[in-house]
Short mmCIF file of C-alpha atoms and ligand atoms in Angstrom, two decimals:
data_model
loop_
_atom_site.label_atom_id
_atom_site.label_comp_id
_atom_site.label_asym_id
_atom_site.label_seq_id
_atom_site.Cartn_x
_atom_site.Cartn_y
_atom_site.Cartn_z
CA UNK A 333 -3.94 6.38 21.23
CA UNK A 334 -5.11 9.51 20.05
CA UNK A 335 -4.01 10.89 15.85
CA UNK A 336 -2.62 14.46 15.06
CA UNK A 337 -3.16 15.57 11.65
CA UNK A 338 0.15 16.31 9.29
CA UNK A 339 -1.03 20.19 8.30
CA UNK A 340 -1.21 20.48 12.57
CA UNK A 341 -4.73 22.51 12.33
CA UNK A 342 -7.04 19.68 13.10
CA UNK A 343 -8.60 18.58 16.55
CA UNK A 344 -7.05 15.03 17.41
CA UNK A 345 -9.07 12.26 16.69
CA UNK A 346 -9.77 8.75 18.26
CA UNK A 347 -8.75 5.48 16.43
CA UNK A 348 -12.16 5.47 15.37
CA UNK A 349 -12.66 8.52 14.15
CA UNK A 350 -9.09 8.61 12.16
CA UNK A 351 -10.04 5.01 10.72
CA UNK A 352 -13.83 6.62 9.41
CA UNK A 353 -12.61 10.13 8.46
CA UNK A 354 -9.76 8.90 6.76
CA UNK A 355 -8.52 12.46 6.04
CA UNK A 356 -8.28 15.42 8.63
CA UNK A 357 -10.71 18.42 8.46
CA UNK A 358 -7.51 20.51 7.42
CA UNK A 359 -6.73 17.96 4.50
CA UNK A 360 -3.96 16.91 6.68
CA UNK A 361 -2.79 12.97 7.27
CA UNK A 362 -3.11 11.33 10.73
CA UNK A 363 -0.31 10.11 12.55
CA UNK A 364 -0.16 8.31 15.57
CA UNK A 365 0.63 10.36 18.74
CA UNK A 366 3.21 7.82 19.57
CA UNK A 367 5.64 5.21 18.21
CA UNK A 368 5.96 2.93 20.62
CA UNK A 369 9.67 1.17 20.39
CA UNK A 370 9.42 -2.65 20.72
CA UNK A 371 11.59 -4.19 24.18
CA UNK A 372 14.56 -5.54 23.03
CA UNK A 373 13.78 -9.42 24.09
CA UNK A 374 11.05 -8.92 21.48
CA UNK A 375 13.74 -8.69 18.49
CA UNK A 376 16.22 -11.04 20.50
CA UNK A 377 13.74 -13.89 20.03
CA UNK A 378 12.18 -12.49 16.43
CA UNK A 379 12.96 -15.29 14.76
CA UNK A 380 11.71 -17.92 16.52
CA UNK A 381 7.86 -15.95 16.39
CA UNK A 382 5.36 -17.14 13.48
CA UNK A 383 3.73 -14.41 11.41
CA UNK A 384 0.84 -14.07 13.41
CA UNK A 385 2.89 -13.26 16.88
CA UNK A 386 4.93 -11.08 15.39
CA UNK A 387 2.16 -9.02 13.74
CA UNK A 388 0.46 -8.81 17.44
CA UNK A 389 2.80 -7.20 18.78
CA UNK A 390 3.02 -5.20 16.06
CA UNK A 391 -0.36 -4.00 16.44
CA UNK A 392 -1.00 -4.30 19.99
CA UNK A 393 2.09 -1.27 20.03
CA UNK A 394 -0.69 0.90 17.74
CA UNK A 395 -4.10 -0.39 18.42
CA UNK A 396 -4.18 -2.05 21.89
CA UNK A 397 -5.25 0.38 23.59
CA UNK A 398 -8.10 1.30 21.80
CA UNK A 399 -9.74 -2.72 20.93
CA UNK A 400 -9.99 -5.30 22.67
CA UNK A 401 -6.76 -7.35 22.50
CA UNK A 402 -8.91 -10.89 21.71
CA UNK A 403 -10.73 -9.15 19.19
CA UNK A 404 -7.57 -7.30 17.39
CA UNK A 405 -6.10 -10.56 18.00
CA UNK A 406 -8.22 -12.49 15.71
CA UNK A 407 -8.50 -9.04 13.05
CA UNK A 408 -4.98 -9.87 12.45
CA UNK A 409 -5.28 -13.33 12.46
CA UNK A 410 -8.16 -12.79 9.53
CA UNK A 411 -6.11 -10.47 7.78
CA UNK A 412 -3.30 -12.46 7.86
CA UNK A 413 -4.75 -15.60 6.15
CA UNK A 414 -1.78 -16.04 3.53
CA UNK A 415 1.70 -16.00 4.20
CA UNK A 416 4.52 -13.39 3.35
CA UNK A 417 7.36 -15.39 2.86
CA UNK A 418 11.30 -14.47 2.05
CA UNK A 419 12.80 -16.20 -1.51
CA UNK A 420 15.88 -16.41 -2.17
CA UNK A 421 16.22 -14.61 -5.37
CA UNK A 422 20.96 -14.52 -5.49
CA UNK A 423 23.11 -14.68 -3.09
CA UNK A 424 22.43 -11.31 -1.06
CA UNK A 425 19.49 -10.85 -2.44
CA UNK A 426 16.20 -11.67 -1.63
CA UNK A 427 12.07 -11.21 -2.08
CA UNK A 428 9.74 -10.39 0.33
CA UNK A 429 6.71 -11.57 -1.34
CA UNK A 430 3.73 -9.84 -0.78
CA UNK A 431 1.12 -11.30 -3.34
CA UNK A 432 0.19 -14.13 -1.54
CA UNK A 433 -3.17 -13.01 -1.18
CA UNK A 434 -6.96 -12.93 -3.09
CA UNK A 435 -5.69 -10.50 -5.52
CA UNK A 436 -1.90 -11.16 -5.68
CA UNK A 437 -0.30 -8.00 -4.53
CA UNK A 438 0.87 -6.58 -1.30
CA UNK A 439 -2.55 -3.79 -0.39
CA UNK A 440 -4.49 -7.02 0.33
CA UNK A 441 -2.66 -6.56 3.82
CA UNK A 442 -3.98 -3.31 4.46
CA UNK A 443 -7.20 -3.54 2.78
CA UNK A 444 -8.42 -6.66 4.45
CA UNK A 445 -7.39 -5.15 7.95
CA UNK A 446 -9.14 -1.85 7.40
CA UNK A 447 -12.14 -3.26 6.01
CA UNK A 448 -12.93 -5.67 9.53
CA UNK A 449 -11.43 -2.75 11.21
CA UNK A 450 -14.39 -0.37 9.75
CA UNK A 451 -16.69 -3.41 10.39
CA UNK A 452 -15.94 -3.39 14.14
CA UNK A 453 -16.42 0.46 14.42
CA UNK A 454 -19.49 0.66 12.37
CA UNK A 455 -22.80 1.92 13.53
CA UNK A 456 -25.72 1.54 12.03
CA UNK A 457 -25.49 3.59 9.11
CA UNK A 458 -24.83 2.91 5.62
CA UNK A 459 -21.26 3.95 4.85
CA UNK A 460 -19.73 4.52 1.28
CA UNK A 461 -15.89 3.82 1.31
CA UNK A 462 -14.69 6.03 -1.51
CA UNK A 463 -11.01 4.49 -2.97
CA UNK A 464 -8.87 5.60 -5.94
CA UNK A 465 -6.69 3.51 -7.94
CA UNK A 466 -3.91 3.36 -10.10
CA UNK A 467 -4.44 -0.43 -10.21
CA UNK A 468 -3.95 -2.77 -7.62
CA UNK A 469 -5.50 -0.76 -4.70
CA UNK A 470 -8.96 -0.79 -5.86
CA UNK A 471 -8.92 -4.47 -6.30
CA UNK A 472 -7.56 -5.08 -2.83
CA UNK A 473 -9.89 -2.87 -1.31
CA UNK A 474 -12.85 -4.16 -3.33
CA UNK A 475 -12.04 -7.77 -2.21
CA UNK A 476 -11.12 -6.84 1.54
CA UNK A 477 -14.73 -5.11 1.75
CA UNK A 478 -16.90 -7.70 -0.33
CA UNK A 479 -20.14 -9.08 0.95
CA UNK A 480 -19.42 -6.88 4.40
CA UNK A 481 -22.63 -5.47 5.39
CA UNK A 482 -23.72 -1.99 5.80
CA UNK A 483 -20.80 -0.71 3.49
CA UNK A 484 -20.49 0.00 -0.20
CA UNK A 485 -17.47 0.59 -1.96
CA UNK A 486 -17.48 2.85 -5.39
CA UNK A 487 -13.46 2.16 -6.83
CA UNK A 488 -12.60 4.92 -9.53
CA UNK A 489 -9.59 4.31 -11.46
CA UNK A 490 -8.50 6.25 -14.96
CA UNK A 491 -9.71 4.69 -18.28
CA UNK A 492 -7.85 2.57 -20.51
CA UNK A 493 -4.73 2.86 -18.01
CA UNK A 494 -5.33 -0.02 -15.47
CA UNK A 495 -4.33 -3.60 -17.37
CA UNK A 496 -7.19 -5.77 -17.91
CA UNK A 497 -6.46 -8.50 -15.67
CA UNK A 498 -6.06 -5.22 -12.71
CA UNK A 499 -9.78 -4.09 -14.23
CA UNK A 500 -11.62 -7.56 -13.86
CA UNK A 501 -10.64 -7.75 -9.92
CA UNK A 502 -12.83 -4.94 -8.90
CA UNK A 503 -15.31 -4.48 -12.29
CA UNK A 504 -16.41 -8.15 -11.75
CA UNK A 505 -17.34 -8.55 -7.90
CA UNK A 506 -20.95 -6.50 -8.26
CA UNK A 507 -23.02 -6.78 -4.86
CA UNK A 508 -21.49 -3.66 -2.62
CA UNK A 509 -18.76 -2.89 -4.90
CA UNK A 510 -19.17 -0.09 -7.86
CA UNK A 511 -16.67 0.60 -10.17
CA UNK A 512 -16.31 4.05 -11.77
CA UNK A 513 -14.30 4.78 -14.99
CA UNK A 514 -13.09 8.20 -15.08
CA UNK A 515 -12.01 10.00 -18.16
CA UNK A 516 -8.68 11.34 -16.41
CA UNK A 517 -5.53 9.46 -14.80
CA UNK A 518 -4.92 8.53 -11.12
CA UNK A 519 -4.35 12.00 -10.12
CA UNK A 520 -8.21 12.85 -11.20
CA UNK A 521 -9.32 10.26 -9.21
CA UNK A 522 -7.41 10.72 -6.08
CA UNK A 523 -8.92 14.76 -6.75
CA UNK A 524 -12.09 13.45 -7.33
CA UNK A 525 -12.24 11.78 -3.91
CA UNK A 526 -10.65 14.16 -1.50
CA UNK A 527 -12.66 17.06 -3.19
CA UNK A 528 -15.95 14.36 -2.22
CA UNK A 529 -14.28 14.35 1.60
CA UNK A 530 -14.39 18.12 1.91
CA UNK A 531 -17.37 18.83 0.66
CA UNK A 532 -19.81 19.77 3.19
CA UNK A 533 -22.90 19.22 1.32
CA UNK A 534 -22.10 15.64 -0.06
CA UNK A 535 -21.05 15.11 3.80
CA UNK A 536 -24.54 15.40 4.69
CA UNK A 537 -26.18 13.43 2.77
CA UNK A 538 -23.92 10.26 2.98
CA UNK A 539 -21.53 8.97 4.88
CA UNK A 540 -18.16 8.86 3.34
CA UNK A 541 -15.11 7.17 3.97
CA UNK A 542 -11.51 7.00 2.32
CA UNK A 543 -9.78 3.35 1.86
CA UNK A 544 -6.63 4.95 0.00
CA UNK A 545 -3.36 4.22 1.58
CA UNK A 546 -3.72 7.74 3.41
CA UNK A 547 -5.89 5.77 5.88
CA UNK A 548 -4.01 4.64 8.99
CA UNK A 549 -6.22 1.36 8.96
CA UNK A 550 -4.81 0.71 5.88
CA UNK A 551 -0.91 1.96 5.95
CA UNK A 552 0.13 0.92 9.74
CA UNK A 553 -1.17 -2.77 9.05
CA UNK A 554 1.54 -3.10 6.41
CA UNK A 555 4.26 -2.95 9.21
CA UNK A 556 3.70 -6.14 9.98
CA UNK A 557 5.06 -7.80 6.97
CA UNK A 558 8.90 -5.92 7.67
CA UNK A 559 8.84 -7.28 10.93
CA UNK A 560 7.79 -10.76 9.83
CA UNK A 561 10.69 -10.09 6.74
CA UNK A 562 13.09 -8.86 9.42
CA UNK A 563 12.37 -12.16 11.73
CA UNK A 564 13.13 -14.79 8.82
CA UNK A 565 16.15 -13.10 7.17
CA UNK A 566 17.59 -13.39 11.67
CA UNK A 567 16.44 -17.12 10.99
CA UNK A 568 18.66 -17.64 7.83
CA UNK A 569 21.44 -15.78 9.91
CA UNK A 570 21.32 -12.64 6.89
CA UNK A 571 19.73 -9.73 9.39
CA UNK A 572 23.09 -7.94 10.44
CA UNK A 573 23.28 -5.01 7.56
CA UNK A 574 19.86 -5.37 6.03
CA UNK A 575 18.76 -3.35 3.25
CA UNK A 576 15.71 -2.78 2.25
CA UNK A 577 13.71 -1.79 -0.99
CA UNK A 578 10.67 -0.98 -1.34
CA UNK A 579 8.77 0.08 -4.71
CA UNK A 580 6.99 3.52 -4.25
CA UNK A 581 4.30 5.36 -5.79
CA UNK A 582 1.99 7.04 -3.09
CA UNK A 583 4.77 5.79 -0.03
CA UNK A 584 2.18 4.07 1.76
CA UNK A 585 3.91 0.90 2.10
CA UNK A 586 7.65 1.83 2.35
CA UNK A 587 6.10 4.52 5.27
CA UNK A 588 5.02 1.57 7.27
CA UNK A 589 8.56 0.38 6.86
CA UNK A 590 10.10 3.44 8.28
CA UNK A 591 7.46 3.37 11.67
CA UNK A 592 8.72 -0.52 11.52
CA UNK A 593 12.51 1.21 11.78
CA UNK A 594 11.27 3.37 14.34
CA UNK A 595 9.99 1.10 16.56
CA UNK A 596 13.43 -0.62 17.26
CA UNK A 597 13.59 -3.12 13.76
CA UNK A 598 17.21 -3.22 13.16
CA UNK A 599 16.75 -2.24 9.22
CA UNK A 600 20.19 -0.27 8.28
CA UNK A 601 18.67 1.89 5.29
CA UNK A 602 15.70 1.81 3.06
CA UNK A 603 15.73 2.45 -0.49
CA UNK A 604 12.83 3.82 -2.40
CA UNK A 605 12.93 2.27 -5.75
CA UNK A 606 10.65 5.14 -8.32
CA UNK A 607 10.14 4.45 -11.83
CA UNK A 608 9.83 7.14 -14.20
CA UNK A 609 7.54 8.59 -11.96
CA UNK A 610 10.77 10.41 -10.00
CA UNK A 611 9.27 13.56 -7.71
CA UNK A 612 10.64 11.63 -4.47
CA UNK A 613 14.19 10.80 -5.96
CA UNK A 614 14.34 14.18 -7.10
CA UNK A 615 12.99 15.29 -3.77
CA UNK A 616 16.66 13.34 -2.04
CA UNK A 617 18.62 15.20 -4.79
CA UNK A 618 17.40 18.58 -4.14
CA UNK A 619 15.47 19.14 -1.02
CA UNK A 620 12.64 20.51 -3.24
CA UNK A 621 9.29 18.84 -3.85
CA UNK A 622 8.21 19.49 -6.97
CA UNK A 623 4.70 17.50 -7.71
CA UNK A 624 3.98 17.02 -11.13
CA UNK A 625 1.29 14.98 -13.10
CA UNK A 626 1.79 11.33 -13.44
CA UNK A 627 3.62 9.13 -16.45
CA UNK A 628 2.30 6.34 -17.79
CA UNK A 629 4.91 3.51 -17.18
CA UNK A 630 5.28 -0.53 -17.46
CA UNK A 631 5.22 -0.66 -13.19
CA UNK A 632 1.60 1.41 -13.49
CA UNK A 633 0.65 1.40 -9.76
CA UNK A 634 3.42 3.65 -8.96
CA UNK A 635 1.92 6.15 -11.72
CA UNK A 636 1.78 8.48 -9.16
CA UNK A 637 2.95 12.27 -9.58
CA UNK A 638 2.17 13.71 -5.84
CA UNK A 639 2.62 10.90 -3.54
CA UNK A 640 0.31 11.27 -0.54
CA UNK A 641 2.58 10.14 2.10
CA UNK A 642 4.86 12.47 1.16
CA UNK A 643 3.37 14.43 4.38
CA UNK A 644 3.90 11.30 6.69
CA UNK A 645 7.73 11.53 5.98
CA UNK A 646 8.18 14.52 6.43
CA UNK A 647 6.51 14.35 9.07
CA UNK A 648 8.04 11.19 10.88
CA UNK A 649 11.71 13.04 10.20
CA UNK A 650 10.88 16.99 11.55
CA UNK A 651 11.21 17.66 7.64
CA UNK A 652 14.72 17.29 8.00
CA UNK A 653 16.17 16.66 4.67
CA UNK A 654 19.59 15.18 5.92
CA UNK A 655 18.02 13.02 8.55
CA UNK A 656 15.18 11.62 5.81
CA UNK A 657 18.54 10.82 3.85
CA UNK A 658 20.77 9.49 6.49
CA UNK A 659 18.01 6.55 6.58
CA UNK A 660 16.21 6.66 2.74
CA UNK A 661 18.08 6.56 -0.88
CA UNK A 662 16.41 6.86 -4.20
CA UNK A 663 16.01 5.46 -7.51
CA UNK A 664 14.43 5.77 -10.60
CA UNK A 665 13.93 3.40 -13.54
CA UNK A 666 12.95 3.73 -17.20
CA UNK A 667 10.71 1.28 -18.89
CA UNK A 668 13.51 0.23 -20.76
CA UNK A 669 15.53 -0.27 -17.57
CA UNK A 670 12.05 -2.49 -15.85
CA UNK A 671 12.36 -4.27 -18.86
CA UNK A 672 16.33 -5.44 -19.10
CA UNK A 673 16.14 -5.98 -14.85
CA UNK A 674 12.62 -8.56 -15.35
CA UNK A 675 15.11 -10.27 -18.23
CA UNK A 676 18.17 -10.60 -16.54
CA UNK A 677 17.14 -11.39 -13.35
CA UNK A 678 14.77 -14.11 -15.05
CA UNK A 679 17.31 -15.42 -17.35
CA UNK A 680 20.57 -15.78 -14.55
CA UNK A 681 18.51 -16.63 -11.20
CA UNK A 682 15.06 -18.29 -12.24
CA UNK A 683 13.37 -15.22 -10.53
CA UNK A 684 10.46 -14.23 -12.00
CA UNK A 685 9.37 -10.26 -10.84
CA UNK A 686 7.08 -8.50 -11.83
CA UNK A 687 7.76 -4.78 -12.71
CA UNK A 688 7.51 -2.96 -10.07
CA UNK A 689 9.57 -5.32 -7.64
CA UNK A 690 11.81 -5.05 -10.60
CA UNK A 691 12.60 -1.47 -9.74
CA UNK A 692 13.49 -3.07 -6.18
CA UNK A 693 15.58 -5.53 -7.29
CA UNK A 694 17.47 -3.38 -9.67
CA UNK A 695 18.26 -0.65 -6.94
CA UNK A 696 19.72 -3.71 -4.78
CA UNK A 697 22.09 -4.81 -7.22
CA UNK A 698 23.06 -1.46 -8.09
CA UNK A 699 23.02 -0.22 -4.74
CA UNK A 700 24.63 -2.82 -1.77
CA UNK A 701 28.02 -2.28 -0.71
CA UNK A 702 29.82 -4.78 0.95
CA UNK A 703 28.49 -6.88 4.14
CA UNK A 704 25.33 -5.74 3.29
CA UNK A 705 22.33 -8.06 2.32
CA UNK A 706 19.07 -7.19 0.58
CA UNK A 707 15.70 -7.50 0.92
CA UNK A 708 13.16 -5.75 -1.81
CA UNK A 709 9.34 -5.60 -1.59
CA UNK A 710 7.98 -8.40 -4.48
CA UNK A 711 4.81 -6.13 -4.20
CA UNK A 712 2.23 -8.39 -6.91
CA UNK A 713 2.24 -11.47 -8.18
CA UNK A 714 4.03 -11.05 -12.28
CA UNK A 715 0.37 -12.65 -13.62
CA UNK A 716 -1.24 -9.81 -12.95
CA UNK A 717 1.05 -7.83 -15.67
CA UNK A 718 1.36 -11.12 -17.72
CA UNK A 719 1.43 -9.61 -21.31
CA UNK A 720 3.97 -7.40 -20.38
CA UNK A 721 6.35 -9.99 -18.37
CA UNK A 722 5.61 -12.31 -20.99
CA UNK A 723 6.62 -9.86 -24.29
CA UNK A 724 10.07 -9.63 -21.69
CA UNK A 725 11.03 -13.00 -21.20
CA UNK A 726 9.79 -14.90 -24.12
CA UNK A 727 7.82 -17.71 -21.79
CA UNK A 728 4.49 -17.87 -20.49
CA UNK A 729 3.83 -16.86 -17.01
CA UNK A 730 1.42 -19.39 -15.07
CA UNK A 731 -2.06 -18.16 -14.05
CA UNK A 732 -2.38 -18.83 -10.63
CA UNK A 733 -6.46 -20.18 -9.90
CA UNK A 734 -7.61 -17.18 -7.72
CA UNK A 735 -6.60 -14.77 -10.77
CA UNK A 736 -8.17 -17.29 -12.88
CA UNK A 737 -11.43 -17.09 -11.43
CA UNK A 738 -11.69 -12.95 -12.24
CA UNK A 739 -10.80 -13.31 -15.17
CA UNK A 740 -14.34 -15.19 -16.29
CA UNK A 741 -16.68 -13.06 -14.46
CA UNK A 742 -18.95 -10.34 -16.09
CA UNK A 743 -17.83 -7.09 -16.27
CA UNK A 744 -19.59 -3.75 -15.01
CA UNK A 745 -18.62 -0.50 -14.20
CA UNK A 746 -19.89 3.42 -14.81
CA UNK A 747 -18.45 5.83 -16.80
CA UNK A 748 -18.04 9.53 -15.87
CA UNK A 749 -16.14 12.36 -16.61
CA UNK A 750 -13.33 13.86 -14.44
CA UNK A 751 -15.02 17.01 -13.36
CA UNK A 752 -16.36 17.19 -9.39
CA UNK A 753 -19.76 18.40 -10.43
CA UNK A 754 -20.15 15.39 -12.43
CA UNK A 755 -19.06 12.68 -9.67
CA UNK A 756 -21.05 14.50 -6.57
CA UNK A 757 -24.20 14.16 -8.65
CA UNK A 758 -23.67 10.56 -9.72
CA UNK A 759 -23.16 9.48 -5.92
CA UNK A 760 -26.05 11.61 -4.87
CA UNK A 761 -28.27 9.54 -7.15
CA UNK A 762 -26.60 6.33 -6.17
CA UNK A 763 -27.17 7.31 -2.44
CA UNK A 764 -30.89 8.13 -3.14
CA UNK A 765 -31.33 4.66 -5.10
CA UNK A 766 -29.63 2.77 -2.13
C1 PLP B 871 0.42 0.21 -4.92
C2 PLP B 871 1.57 -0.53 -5.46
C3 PLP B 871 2.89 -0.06 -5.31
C4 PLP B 871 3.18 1.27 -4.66
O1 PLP B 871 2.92 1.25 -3.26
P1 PLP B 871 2.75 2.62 -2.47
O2 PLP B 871 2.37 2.22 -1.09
O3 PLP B 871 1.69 3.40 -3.16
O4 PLP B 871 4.07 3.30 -2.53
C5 PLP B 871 3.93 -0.84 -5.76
N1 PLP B 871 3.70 -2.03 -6.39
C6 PLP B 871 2.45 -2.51 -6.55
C7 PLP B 871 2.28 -3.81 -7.25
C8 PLP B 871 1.37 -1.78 -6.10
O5 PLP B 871 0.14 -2.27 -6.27
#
């Protein structure tokens, strides 16, 4: 399978190439030449597959031709070490949960795959995976990569805005991961890093890669879970009109959902659930983009003001505007809005979310009509934002032991300004130590 890049100006690349480079030489996104659609026998017997055969053929449709199928085989087996099961949260409405893994939130999926993914095509050289974060990414990329050899990982995520309990799952890991404070918000950091992927000079001297959800290593694994959500809402007999929701901030996840939709999964309509953070809502409204910088909200890994898979949907629909709207809806939630849906939903079902599958489960209940059935994205575990959930409900939230277990470790990290000049010559030394 070969990877065109969104801006069209690029050579195509090889798996291999997309999975290193990350981002295209025109600043472009890769997409995969083809979506394969899935035989219809496959989705017939869905539901009587276990995770790990459904996310097989999952990947075997993007990456068989290009590994071996024992060894992508047992890639997805290792990624897939934790389960993504469906809870019931009312009576059409349920959770896919997603935080089942080392750092409780859904980019464990696509972190762990892309980081024995990079293993597999490494050669020899020392490469630097360069990630951004709002949050939750850097500590699922931190943890996918830890201990692997031959790669270092610098995470840079915007001071004082990541929660502490986010902070201590990448700040606390030390051996090949760095952590990097920047004076700025996400949208620095995410500049920060593509400005280090174009720059020639830098490019010279080390060898860079991306880990942010613009990696196709990263945002094609999470197709897996939709299918695996798909097969067990068939087994409860609740898969004829399903809806679902999925969280957004830079679209990487609810993308993979659409290329799930495209390859045959009978989904009916996705809904992208925003918080205050509303360019892609607006986007549905209008038919304009409009970027702007990020707010700070309660749900703070969807803080994000230009999502970068913007590009892949437009993409993936011909930037059509009707036809991205004929299959995607929008929402967008206030704090105060995060806040009342984490209460209510607590107080009449038992279900505990956290705030950004909140914003899912809110745009369900406002948003099913009749015969339909929902399914939102529980995209982290509601520890990891437990002084918020808890100033909601009133009762503690429960710890669970892998969270635990960051929490006592020593802190390090670097800080730096937001300016390029400033970053380039703080790798550069950190290259020349290595
Ligand atoms: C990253 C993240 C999101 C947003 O996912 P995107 O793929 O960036 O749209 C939502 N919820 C949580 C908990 C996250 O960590």
């Amino acid at each position: 399978m070969r990877y065109y890049s969104t801006n069209g100006k690029a050579p195509l690349a090889s798996l291999e190439k997309a999975v290193v480079k990350g981002l295209a030489e025109d600043r472009g996104l890769y997409m995969p030449e083809r979506i394969e659609r899935l035989p219809d026998s496959f989705f017939e017997h869905i539901q009587e597959m276990d995770f790990h055969q459904v996310a097989c053929a999952v990947a075997d449709a993007f990456f068989g031709e290009d590994i071996d199928k024992g060894k992508l085989h047992a890639i997805v087996r290792d990624t897939l070490s934790f389960d993504c099961p469906v809870a019931k949260v009312d009576d059409r409405i349920y959770a896919l949960e997603l935080f089942h893994g080392p750092t409780l939130a859904f980019k464990d999926v696509g972190a762990r795959f892309m980081a024995r993914l990079l293993a597999h095509f490494r050669s020899g050289e020392e490469l630097n995976v360069l990630v951004a974060t709002s949050g939750d990414t850097g500590s699922a990329v931190a943890n996918g990569f830890l201990g692997v050899e031959g790669i270092h990982v610098y995470v840079l995520y915007p001071k004082g805005k990541v929660s502490p309990i986010q902070e201590c799952q990448f700040t606390t890991l030390g051996r090949n991961i760095t952590a990097l404070e920047i004076d700025g918000v996400f949208d620095d950091c995410q500049a920060l890093v593509k400005n280090a992927f174009m720059d020639p000079g830098l490019n010279a001297q080390m060898r860079l890669t991306s880990a942010n959800s613009i990696n196709v290593a990263r945002f094609l694994p999470q197709s897996f879970y939709y299918f695996w959500g798909y097969a067990q809402m068939k087994r409860l007999g609740l898969a004829d009109q399903l809806v679902i929701c999925t969280p957004s901030g830079n679209f990487g996840n609810i993308c993979a959902g659409l290329f799930a939709k495209r390859m045959g999964l009978p989904v009916k309509r996705f809904i992208a659930a925003n918080n205050a953070n509303s360019v892609f809502f607006d986007y549905l409204r209008t038919g304009i983009y409009d970027p702007r910088p990020s707010i700070q909200t309660i749900a703070n890994a969807m803080d994000v003001g230009d999502p970068s898979n913007f590009a892949r949907i437009l993409d993936l629909y011909g930037h059509d505007h009707s036809a991205i709207c004929s299959d995607i809806s929008g929402t967008t939630y206030s704090d105060a809005q995060i806040g009342e849906t984490i209460r209510e939903v607590f107080g009449h079902t038992g279900y505990l979310c956290d705030p950004h599958g909140a914003c899912g489960c809110r745009a369900l209940y406002e948003g099913l009509v009749p015969g339909e059935t929902g399914l939102f994205c529980e995209t982290a575990h509601p520890a990891k934002f437990k002084d918020t959930v808890e100033g909601i409900t009133g009762s503690p939230v429960v710890i669970p032991e892998r969270l635990k277990a960051f929490m006592e470790g020593r802190v390090e990290r670097t800080s730096l300004p937001r300016d390029y000049a400033s970053f380039k010559e703080y790798l550069l030394n950190a290259a020349h130590l290595a």
